[in-house]
Amino acid sequence: MSSNSFGKIFTVTTFGESHGPAIGCVIDGCPPGLPIEESEFRADLDRRATGKSRHTSQRREADEVEILSGVYEGRTTGTPIALLIRNTDQRSKDYGDIVSTFRPGHADYSYWQKYGIRDPRGGGRSSARETTMRVAAAVIAKKWLAERYGVRVRGYLAQLGGIAPQGFDWDAVEQNPFFWPHAAQVPELEKTMDALRKSGDSVGARVNVVAEGVPPGWGEPIYGKLDGDLAAAMMSINAVKGVEIGDGFAAVAQRGSEHRDEMSPAGFASNHAGGILGGISTGQAVTASIALKPTSSILIPGHSVNLAGEPVEVVTKGRHDPCVGIRATPIAEAMMALVLMDHALRHRAQCGDVGEVSPRLA
Ligand SMILES: Cc1cc2nc3c(=O)[nH]c(=O)nc-3n(C[C@H](O)[C@H](O)[C@H](O)COP(=O)(O)O)c2cc1C
């Protein structure tokens, strides 16, 4: 009912607020025997963290994961895994002004209408701080998927405002603070972000995610479609306003002769479908692309109302991401991994006896 859990077999429930004492998650349904230790969460949490460059929010959280349950002598036991991260860098006084006003474009107004009460400190539950726990849970999913099936999930920033990559190299992605796939454009991105920050405004972005090594057969028809679950998972990320699978909206202008992915004994000739047909994986790379809106908390004054319904001018202070898309890459990877993990287990539960069916295209 309250929708803080997702997944049918690999079920993740998150809890906590941006400026509360801690955030955490409970992962139920993880297969037993997977080796995991606290230090393994470091790399992905650092990739998502704020304060790593001048181009993201300057909040500095330690993001130390504590494993509270479900792991014994370094291996998952099959019982619920509880992960906890204590918040250490809250600065709630920055949010004094939004206690009685609503930021245009943020969730203040809709949360207020729904619950009649809200935790305004740092945006409370609507803050992307919550996504830390999705990234943490996905560390386990990514590891299991890689070890069991050789699945690799990677993402990159595919557009920042009006700037698109002019080249592509996976190796470049982890070498710059933007997750940008073309190193030569990084100075241009830095200049753009510096100018944006000075202007007090924000900008939107696109993030692409690719999962390689996904075997054919994952996903279910009709209401459990892999693409349907992926779309919901991606859309659940804060600030996401659009999701594409494969060619997505470009399919509108395509012909059938162009879009269909023809097959030969050598494999598929293309991947317009994004690795999913009929809601079920084909064995090709599963691809998703998301559109993130520009950050609503900006220094440029905007019209709003206060709790009394009176007109006010809102200027949002505090530490904010001028482009939320920059830090969204590891979050989008996490959502892809969590959905794939759940579907891997669902497929194994129903169709584990089917085995490999021929022909199997490469
Ligand atoms: C990585 C990430 C960081 C974000 N940081 C901020 C931020 O600093 N300030 C802000 O106003 N919104 C930020 N957001 C977006 C808000 O959380 C989001 O716009 C808000 O919860 C309203 O939800 P909606 O945009 O999905 O409708 C961020 C989103 C992501 C994915």
GROMACS .gro file of C-alpha atoms and ligand atoms in nm:
model
  393
    1MET     CA    1   0.000   0.000   0.000
    2SER     CA    2   0.263   0.251   0.100
    3SER     CA    3   0.496   0.153  -0.185
    4ASN     CA    4   0.833   0.166  -0.016
    5SER     CA    5   0.908  -0.190  -0.135
    6PHE     CA    6   0.962  -0.329  -0.482
    7GLY     CA    7   1.049  -0.661  -0.642
    8LYS     CA    8   0.855  -0.989  -0.617
    9ILE     CA    9   1.127  -1.232  -0.505
   10PHE     CA   10   1.429  -1.007  -0.455
   11THR     CA   11   1.233  -0.752  -0.253
   12VAL     CA   12   1.391  -0.424  -0.147
   13THR     CA   13   1.231  -0.196   0.111
   14THR     CA   14   1.395   0.139   0.185
   15PHE     CA   15   1.337   0.372   0.478
   16GLY     CA   16   1.464   0.700   0.613
   17GLU     CA   17   1.468   1.071   0.536
   18SER     CA   18   1.732   1.304   0.401
   19HIS     CA   19   1.802   1.469   0.736
   20GLY     CA   20   1.684   1.197   0.972
   21PRO     CA   21   1.937   1.001   1.179
   22ALA     CA   22   1.982   0.727   0.917
   23ILE     CA   23   1.863   0.573   0.594
   24GLY     CA   24   1.843   0.201   0.533
   25CYS     CA   25   1.698  -0.090   0.344
   26VAL     CA   26   1.588  -0.446   0.396
   27ILE     CA   27   1.654  -0.691   0.113
   28ASP     CA   28   1.445  -1.005   0.136
   29GLY     CA   29   1.484  -1.303  -0.097
   30CYS     CA   30   1.857  -1.284  -0.167
   31PRO     CA   31   1.997  -1.627  -0.252
   32PRO     CA   32   2.217  -1.771   0.024
   33GLY     CA   33   2.592  -1.818  -0.003
   34LEU     CA   34   2.690  -1.495  -0.184
   35PRO     CA   35   3.012  -1.357  -0.034
   36ILE     CA   36   2.963  -0.991   0.060
   37GLU     CA   37   3.135  -0.750   0.296
   38GLU     CA   38   3.088  -0.388   0.393
   39SER     CA   39   3.389  -0.263   0.194
   40GLU     CA   40   3.226  -0.381  -0.132
   41PHE     CA   41   2.962  -0.107  -0.111
   42ARG     CA   42   3.225   0.168  -0.119
   43ALA     CA   43   3.288   0.199  -0.493
   44ASP     CA   44   2.927   0.241  -0.611
   45LEU     CA   45   2.826   0.459  -0.316
   46ASP     CA   46   3.121   0.688  -0.393
   47ARG     CA   47   3.008   0.709  -0.756
   48ARG     CA   48   2.663   0.826  -0.641
   49ALA     CA   49   2.785   1.048  -0.357
   50THR     CA   50   2.761   1.426  -0.338
   51GLY     CA   51   3.063   1.647  -0.280
   52LYS     CA   52   3.294   1.458  -0.514
   53SER     CA   53   3.326   1.749  -0.760
   54ARG     CA   54   3.223   2.115  -0.771
   55HIS     CA   55   2.953   2.021  -1.021
   56THR     CA   56   2.730   1.839  -0.771
   57SER     CA   57   2.578   1.922  -0.430
   58GLN     CA   58   2.842   1.998  -0.167
   59ARG     CA   59   2.677   1.788   0.104
   60ARG     CA   60   2.945   1.546   0.225
   61GLU     CA   61   2.810   1.220   0.358
   62ALA     CA   62   3.042   0.941   0.474
   63ASP     CA   63   2.797   0.678   0.341
   64GLU     CA   64   2.941   0.400   0.557
   65VAL     CA   65   2.727   0.086   0.519
   66GLU     CA   66   2.654  -0.125   0.826
   67ILE     CA   67   2.528  -0.478   0.758
   68LEU     CA   68   2.286  -0.547   1.041
   69SER     CA   69   2.156  -0.889   0.940
   70GLY     CA   70   2.140  -1.159   0.674
   71VAL     CA   71   2.516  -1.207   0.640
   72TYR     CA   72   2.713  -1.460   0.846
   73GLU     CA   73   3.088  -1.503   0.823
   74GLY     CA   74   3.092  -1.293   0.507
   75ARG     CA   75   2.817  -1.477   0.317
   76THR     CA   76   2.448  -1.411   0.267
   77THR     CA   77   2.232  -1.655   0.464
   78GLY     CA   78   1.906  -1.622   0.269
   79THR     CA   79   1.745  -1.428   0.554
   80PRO     CA   80   1.659  -1.055   0.529
   81ILE     CA   81   1.964  -0.838   0.476
   82ALA     CA   82   1.936  -0.507   0.660
   83LEU     CA   83   2.172  -0.229   0.554
   84LEU     CA   84   2.205   0.097   0.744
   85ILE     CA   85   2.379   0.424   0.658
   86ARG     CA   86   2.386   0.697   0.922
   87ASN     CA   87   2.336   1.053   0.797
   88THR     CA   88   2.630   1.264   0.911
   89ASP     CA   89   2.609   1.594   0.720
   90GLN     CA   90   2.259   1.733   0.764
   91ARG     CA   91   2.220   2.114   0.758
   92SER     CA   92   1.849   2.148   0.818
   93LYS     CA   93   1.854   2.524   0.887
   94ASP     CA   94   1.893   2.575   0.510
   95TYR     CA   95   1.538   2.447   0.475
   96GLY     CA   96   1.378   2.688   0.725
   97ASP     CA   97   1.210   2.885   0.446
   98ILE     CA   98   1.037   2.586   0.287
   99VAL     CA   99   0.865   2.487   0.613
  100SER     CA  100   0.587   2.727   0.523
  101THR     CA  101   0.628   2.761   0.146
  102PHE     CA  102   0.626   2.519  -0.147
  103ARG     CA  103   0.918   2.502  -0.392
  104PRO     CA  104   0.782   2.512  -0.746
  105GLY     CA  105   0.875   2.189  -0.924
  106HIS     CA  106   0.953   1.996  -0.604
  107ALA     CA  107   0.736   1.751  -0.411
  108ASP     CA  108   0.657   1.989  -0.123
  109TYR     CA  109   0.306   2.074  -0.241
  110SER     CA  110   0.199   1.722  -0.344
  111TYR     CA  111   0.334   1.560  -0.023
  112TRP     CA  112   0.147   1.826   0.177
  113GLN     CA  113  -0.176   1.758  -0.012
  114LYS     CA  114  -0.143   1.383   0.040
  115TYR     CA  115  -0.029   1.355   0.401
  116GLY     CA  116  -0.117   1.691   0.558
  117ILE     CA  117   0.224   1.680   0.727
  118ARG     CA  118   0.578   1.675   0.587
  119ASP     CA  119   0.940   1.664   0.690
  120PRO     CA  120   1.086   1.961   0.504
  121ARG     CA  121   1.445   1.905   0.620
  122GLY     CA  122   1.644   1.839   0.305
  123GLY     CA  123   1.325   1.734   0.127
  124GLY     CA  124   1.263   1.449   0.375
  125ARG     CA  125   1.158   1.129   0.203
  126SER     CA  126   1.128   1.297  -0.139
  127SER     CA  127   1.503   1.368  -0.139
  128ALA     CA  128   1.726   1.164  -0.369
  129ARG     CA  129   1.918   1.072  -0.053
  130GLU     CA  130   1.686   0.768  -0.051
  131THR     CA  131   1.847   0.645  -0.373
  132THR     CA  132   2.166   0.573  -0.176
  133MET     CA  133   1.996   0.259  -0.047
  134ARG     CA  134   1.894   0.148  -0.397
  135VAL     CA  135   2.257   0.176  -0.500
  136ALA     CA  136   2.362  -0.020  -0.191
  137ALA     CA  137   2.106  -0.295  -0.253
  138ALA     CA  138   2.215  -0.313  -0.615
  139VAL     CA  139   2.575  -0.382  -0.514
  140ILE     CA  140   2.446  -0.723  -0.403
  141ALA     CA  141   2.233  -0.767  -0.716
  142LYS     CA  142   2.517  -0.666  -0.950
  143LYS     CA  143   2.756  -0.907  -0.782
  144TRP     CA  144   2.514  -1.202  -0.795
  145LEU     CA  145   2.419  -1.131  -1.158
  146ALA     CA  146   2.785  -1.106  -1.258
  147GLU     CA  147   2.893  -1.422  -1.075
  148ARG     CA  148   2.594  -1.636  -1.167
  149TYR     CA  149   2.528  -1.521  -1.526
  150GLY     CA  150   2.813  -1.289  -1.631
  151VAL     CA  151   2.572  -0.994  -1.652
  152ARG     CA  152   2.736  -0.651  -1.655
  153VAL     CA  153   2.535  -0.334  -1.599
  154ARG     CA  154   2.688   0.000  -1.700
  155GLY     CA  155   2.560   0.350  -1.757
  156TYR     CA  156   2.671   0.690  -1.878
  157LEU     CA  157   2.552   1.047  -1.914
  158ALA     CA  158   2.415   1.066  -2.268
  159GLN     CA  159   2.316   1.434  -2.274
  160LEU     CA  160   2.367   1.735  -2.049
  161GLY     CA  161   2.125   2.010  -2.146
  162GLY     CA  162   2.186   2.063  -2.515
  163ILE     CA  163   2.524   1.888  -2.523
  164ALA     CA  164   2.544   1.534  -2.663
  165PRO     CA  165   2.851   1.307  -2.677
  166GLN     CA  166   3.060   1.352  -2.991
  167GLY     CA  167   3.233   1.017  -2.944
  168PHE     CA  168   3.201   0.703  -2.732
  169ASP     CA  169   3.445   0.512  -2.514
  170TRP     CA  170   3.336   0.309  -2.210
  171ASP     CA  171   3.681   0.359  -2.057
  172ALA     CA  172   3.628   0.738  -2.051
  173VAL     CA  173   3.308   0.714  -1.846
  174GLU     CA  174   3.469   0.647  -1.507
  175GLN     CA  175   3.752   0.895  -1.570
  176ASN     CA  176   3.552   1.216  -1.530
  177PRO     CA  177   3.296   1.346  -1.275
  178PHE     CA  178   3.017   1.351  -1.535
  179PHE     CA  179   3.020   0.982  -1.639
  180TRP     CA  180   3.072   1.122  -1.988
  181PRO     CA  181   3.179   0.882  -2.265
  182HIS     CA  182   3.398   1.127  -2.461
  183ALA     CA  183   3.696   1.271  -2.272
  184ALA     CA  184   3.763   1.555  -2.517
  185GLN     CA  185   3.431   1.723  -2.423
  186VAL     CA  186   3.490   1.730  -2.047
  187PRO     CA  187   3.634   2.087  -2.046
  188GLU     CA  188   3.322   2.205  -2.232
  189LEU     CA  189   3.100   2.036  -1.973
  190GLU     CA  190   3.297   2.195  -1.689
  191LYS     CA  191   3.262   2.538  -1.846
  192THR     CA  192   2.889   2.488  -1.896
  193MET     CA  193   2.838   2.375  -1.538
  194ASP     CA  194   3.047   2.660  -1.395
  195ALA     CA  195   2.841   2.915  -1.588
  196LEU     CA  196   2.517   2.744  -1.484
  197ARG     CA  197   2.614   2.746  -1.118
  198LYS     CA  198   2.700   3.116  -1.135
  199SER     CA  199   2.364   3.191  -1.296
  200GLY     CA  200   2.183   3.006  -1.012
  201ASP     CA  201   1.989   2.794  -1.261
  202SER     CA  202   1.981   2.419  -1.338
  203VAL     CA  203   1.965   2.194  -1.643
  204GLY     CA  204   1.821   1.857  -1.745
  205ALA     CA  205   2.002   1.545  -1.865
  206ARG     CA  206   1.975   1.203  -2.024
  207VAL     CA  207   2.130   0.885  -1.881
  208ASN     CA  208   2.168   0.562  -2.075
  209VAL     CA  209   2.202   0.219  -1.912
  210VAL     CA  210   2.311  -0.104  -2.079
  211ALA     CA  211   2.300  -0.456  -1.935
  212GLU     CA  212   2.517  -0.703  -2.126
  213GLY     CA  213   2.512  -1.079  -2.081
  214VAL     CA  214   2.142  -1.105  -1.993
  215PRO     CA  215   2.033  -1.454  -2.104
  216PRO     CA  216   1.720  -1.496  -2.316
  217GLY     CA  217   1.400  -1.572  -2.126
  218TRP     CA  218   1.399  -1.323  -1.840
  219GLY     CA  219   1.077  -1.129  -1.801
  220GLU     CA  220   0.715  -1.231  -1.820
  221PRO     CA  221   0.436  -1.151  -2.064
  222ILE     CA  222   0.152  -0.909  -2.003
  223TYR     CA  223   0.170  -0.759  -1.650
  224GLY     CA  224   0.523  -0.872  -1.560
  225LYS     CA  225   0.699  -0.748  -1.870
  226LEU     CA  226   1.069  -0.688  -1.824
  227ASP     CA  227   1.039  -0.357  -2.010
  228GLY     CA  228   0.731  -0.265  -1.805
  229ASP     CA  229   0.912  -0.331  -1.478
  230LEU     CA  230   1.220  -0.148  -1.603
  231ALA     CA  231   1.014   0.153  -1.702
  232ALA     CA  232   0.847   0.164  -1.360
  233ALA     CA  233   1.181   0.123  -1.183
  234MET     CA  234   1.348   0.398  -1.386
  235MET     CA  235   1.049   0.627  -1.348
  236SER     CA  236   1.069   0.578  -0.970
  237ILE     CA  237   1.402   0.763  -0.968
  238ASN     CA  238   1.362   1.123  -0.851
  239ALA     CA  239   1.332   1.380  -1.130
  240VAL     CA  240   1.287   1.123  -1.409
  241LYS     CA  241   1.027   1.243  -1.660
  242GLY     CA  242   1.079   0.997  -1.944
  243VAL     CA  243   1.196   0.639  -2.003
  244GLU     CA  244   1.287   0.474  -2.331
  245ILE     CA  245   1.363   0.107  -2.391
  246GLY     CA  246   1.574   0.039  -2.700
  247ASP     CA  247   1.500   0.302  -2.965
  248GLY     CA  248   1.214   0.436  -2.753
  249PHE     CA  249   1.044   0.739  -2.905
  250ALA     CA  250   1.265   0.726  -3.214
  251ALA     CA  251   1.048   0.426  -3.313
  252VAL     CA  252   0.770   0.671  -3.395
  253ALA     CA  253   0.945   0.783  -3.714
  254GLN     CA  254   1.084   0.442  -3.813
  255ARG     CA  255   0.959   0.190  -4.069
  256GLY     CA  256   0.898  -0.172  -3.972
  257SER     CA  257   1.167  -0.278  -4.214
  258GLU     CA  258   1.411  -0.061  -4.022
  259HIS     CA  259   1.302  -0.125  -3.664
  260ARG     CA  260   1.266  -0.505  -3.664
  261ASP     CA  261   1.588  -0.676  -3.556
  262GLU     CA  262   1.654  -0.934  -3.826
  263MET     CA  263   1.802  -1.269  -3.732
  264SER     CA  264   2.053  -1.505  -3.891
  265PRO     CA  265   2.254  -1.799  -3.755
  266ALA     CA  266   2.518  -1.538  -3.668
  267GLY     CA  267   2.271  -1.361  -3.438
  268PHE     CA  268   2.062  -1.044  -3.443
  269ALA     CA  269   2.156  -0.785  -3.704
  270SER     CA  270   2.059  -0.488  -3.483
  271ASN     CA  271   1.910  -0.407  -3.143
  272HIS     CA  272   1.632  -0.152  -3.188
  273ALA     CA  273   1.418  -0.348  -2.939
  274GLY     CA  274   1.660  -0.289  -2.652
  275GLY     CA  275   1.698  -0.661  -2.590
  276ILE     CA  276   1.332  -0.725  -2.503
  277LEU     CA  277   1.051  -0.871  -2.715
  278GLY     CA  278   0.708  -0.950  -2.573
  279GLY     CA  279   0.832  -0.845  -2.230
  280ILE     CA  280   1.099  -1.118  -2.234
  281SER     CA  281   1.474  -1.079  -2.286
  282THR     CA  282   1.617  -1.194  -2.620
  283GLY     CA  283   1.977  -1.240  -2.508
  284GLN     CA  284   2.082  -0.909  -2.658
  285ALA     CA  285   2.196  -0.616  -2.446
  286VAL     CA  286   1.906  -0.466  -2.250
  287THR     CA  287   1.911  -0.089  -2.302
  288ALA     CA  288   1.724   0.191  -2.130
  289SER     CA  289   1.746   0.567  -2.150
  290ILE     CA  290   1.602   0.817  -1.903
  291ALA     CA  291   1.524   1.187  -1.916
  292LEU     CA  292   1.587   1.384  -1.597
  293LYS     CA  293   1.433   1.723  -1.541
  294PRO     CA  294   1.635   2.026  -1.431
  295THR     CA  295   1.668   2.061  -1.053
  296SER     CA  296   1.376   2.255  -0.908
  297SER     CA  297   1.569   2.398  -0.610
  298ILE     CA  298   1.741   2.694  -0.772
  299LEU     CA  299   1.860   3.040  -0.669
  300ILE     CA  300   1.648   3.217  -0.929
  301PRO     CA  301   1.337   3.354  -0.756
  302GLY     CA  302   1.009   3.187  -0.854
  303HIS     CA  303   0.643   3.242  -0.773
  304SER     CA  304   0.470   3.013  -0.526
  305VAL     CA  305   0.230   3.020  -0.232
  306ASN     CA  306   0.266   2.972   0.143
  307LEU     CA  307   0.064   2.752   0.378
  308ALA     CA  308  -0.197   3.026   0.401
  309GLY     CA  309  -0.232   3.024   0.022
  310GLU     CA  310  -0.076   3.369  -0.009
  311PRO     CA  311   0.159   3.452  -0.294
  312VAL     CA  312   0.530   3.434  -0.206
  313GLU     CA  313   0.861   3.446  -0.389
  314VAL     CA  314   1.075   3.136  -0.338
  315VAL     CA  315   1.454   3.128  -0.362
  316THR     CA  316   1.593   2.788  -0.264
  317LYS     CA  317   1.911   2.802  -0.062
  318GLY     CA  318   2.103   2.500   0.061
  319ARG     CA  319   2.326   2.254  -0.120
  320HIS     CA  320   2.173   2.135  -0.445
  321ASP     CA  321   2.275   1.956  -0.762
  322PRO     CA  322   2.262   2.202  -1.054
  323CYS     CA  323   2.212   1.897  -1.279
  324VAL     CA  324   2.066   1.596  -1.099
  325GLY     CA  325   2.142   1.380  -1.402
  326ILE     CA  326   2.514   1.384  -1.327
  327ARG     CA  327   2.471   1.167  -1.018
  328ALA     CA  328   2.187   0.963  -1.166
  329THR     CA  329   2.407   0.725  -1.364
  330PRO     CA  330   2.482   0.483  -1.075
  331ILE     CA  331   2.119   0.510  -0.963
  332ALA     CA  332   1.988   0.410  -1.306
  333GLU     CA  333   2.238   0.122  -1.315
  334ALA     CA  334   2.111   0.017  -0.971
  335MET     CA  335   1.747   0.011  -1.083
  336MET     CA  336   1.838  -0.194  -1.391
  337ALA     CA  337   2.033  -0.441  -1.174
  338LEU     CA  338   1.754  -0.473  -0.916
  339VAL     CA  339   1.491  -0.542  -1.182
  340LEU     CA  340   1.715  -0.796  -1.358
  341MET     CA  341   1.794  -0.968  -1.028
  342ASP     CA  342   1.427  -1.004  -0.945
  343HIS     CA  343   1.349  -1.136  -1.293
  344ALA     CA  344   1.641  -1.377  -1.287
  345LEU     CA  345   1.499  -1.532  -0.971
  346ARG     CA  346   1.143  -1.526  -1.106
  347HIS     CA  347   1.256  -1.700  -1.425
  348ARG     CA  348   1.448  -1.958  -1.226
  349ALA     CA  349   1.144  -2.024  -1.006
  350GLN     CA  350   0.900  -2.090  -1.291
  351CYS     CA  351   1.117  -2.200  -1.584
  352GLY     CA  352   1.437  -2.325  -1.423
  353ASP     CA  353   1.371  -2.674  -1.563
  354VAL     CA  354   1.330  -2.558  -1.923
  355GLY     CA  355   1.704  -2.525  -1.973
  356GLU     CA  356   1.863  -2.392  -2.291
  357VAL     CA  357   1.640  -2.392  -2.598
  358SER     CA  358   1.782  -2.397  -2.952
  359PRO     CA  359   1.840  -2.211  -3.169
  360ARG     CA  360   2.012  -1.971  -2.932
  361LEU     CA  361   2.140  -1.664  -3.111
  362ALA     CA  362   2.463  -1.498  -3.001
  363LIG     C1  363   2.081   1.222  -0.796
  363LIG     C2  364   1.971   1.319  -0.773
  363LIG     C3  365   1.997   1.433  -0.699
  363LIG     C4  366   1.897   1.527  -0.678
  363LIG     N1  367   1.928   1.640  -0.611
  363LIG     C5  368   1.835   1.739  -0.599
  363LIG     C6  369   1.869   1.862  -0.538
  363LIG     O1  370   1.983   1.884  -0.496
  363LIG     N2  371   1.771   1.955  -0.528
  363LIG     C7  372   1.645   1.935  -0.575
  363LIG     O2  373   1.561   2.023  -0.566
  363LIG     N3  374   1.610   1.819  -0.634
  363LIG     C8  375   1.703   1.721  -0.647
  363LIG     N4  376   1.669   1.602  -0.708
  363LIG     C9  377   1.532   1.586  -0.761
  363LIG    C10  378   1.424   1.576  -0.652
  363LIG     O3  379   1.452   1.473  -0.562
  363LIG    C11  380   1.289   1.556  -0.721
  363LIG     O4  381   1.272   1.650  -0.823
  363LIG    C12  382   1.175   1.573  -0.622
  363LIG     O5  383   1.176   1.466  -0.530
  363LIG    C13  384   1.037   1.574  -0.690
  363LIG     O6  385   1.013   1.453  -0.754
  363LIG     P1  386   0.994   1.440  -0.912
  363LIG     O7  387   1.089   1.539  -0.974
  363LIG     O8  388   1.031   1.299  -0.945
  363LIG     O9  389   0.851   1.474  -0.941
  363LIG    C14  390   1.767   1.505  -0.730
  363LIG    C15  391   1.740   1.389  -0.802
  363LIG    C16  392   1.841   1.296  -0.826
  363LIG    C17  393   1.813   1.173  -0.907
   0.00000   0.00000   0.00000
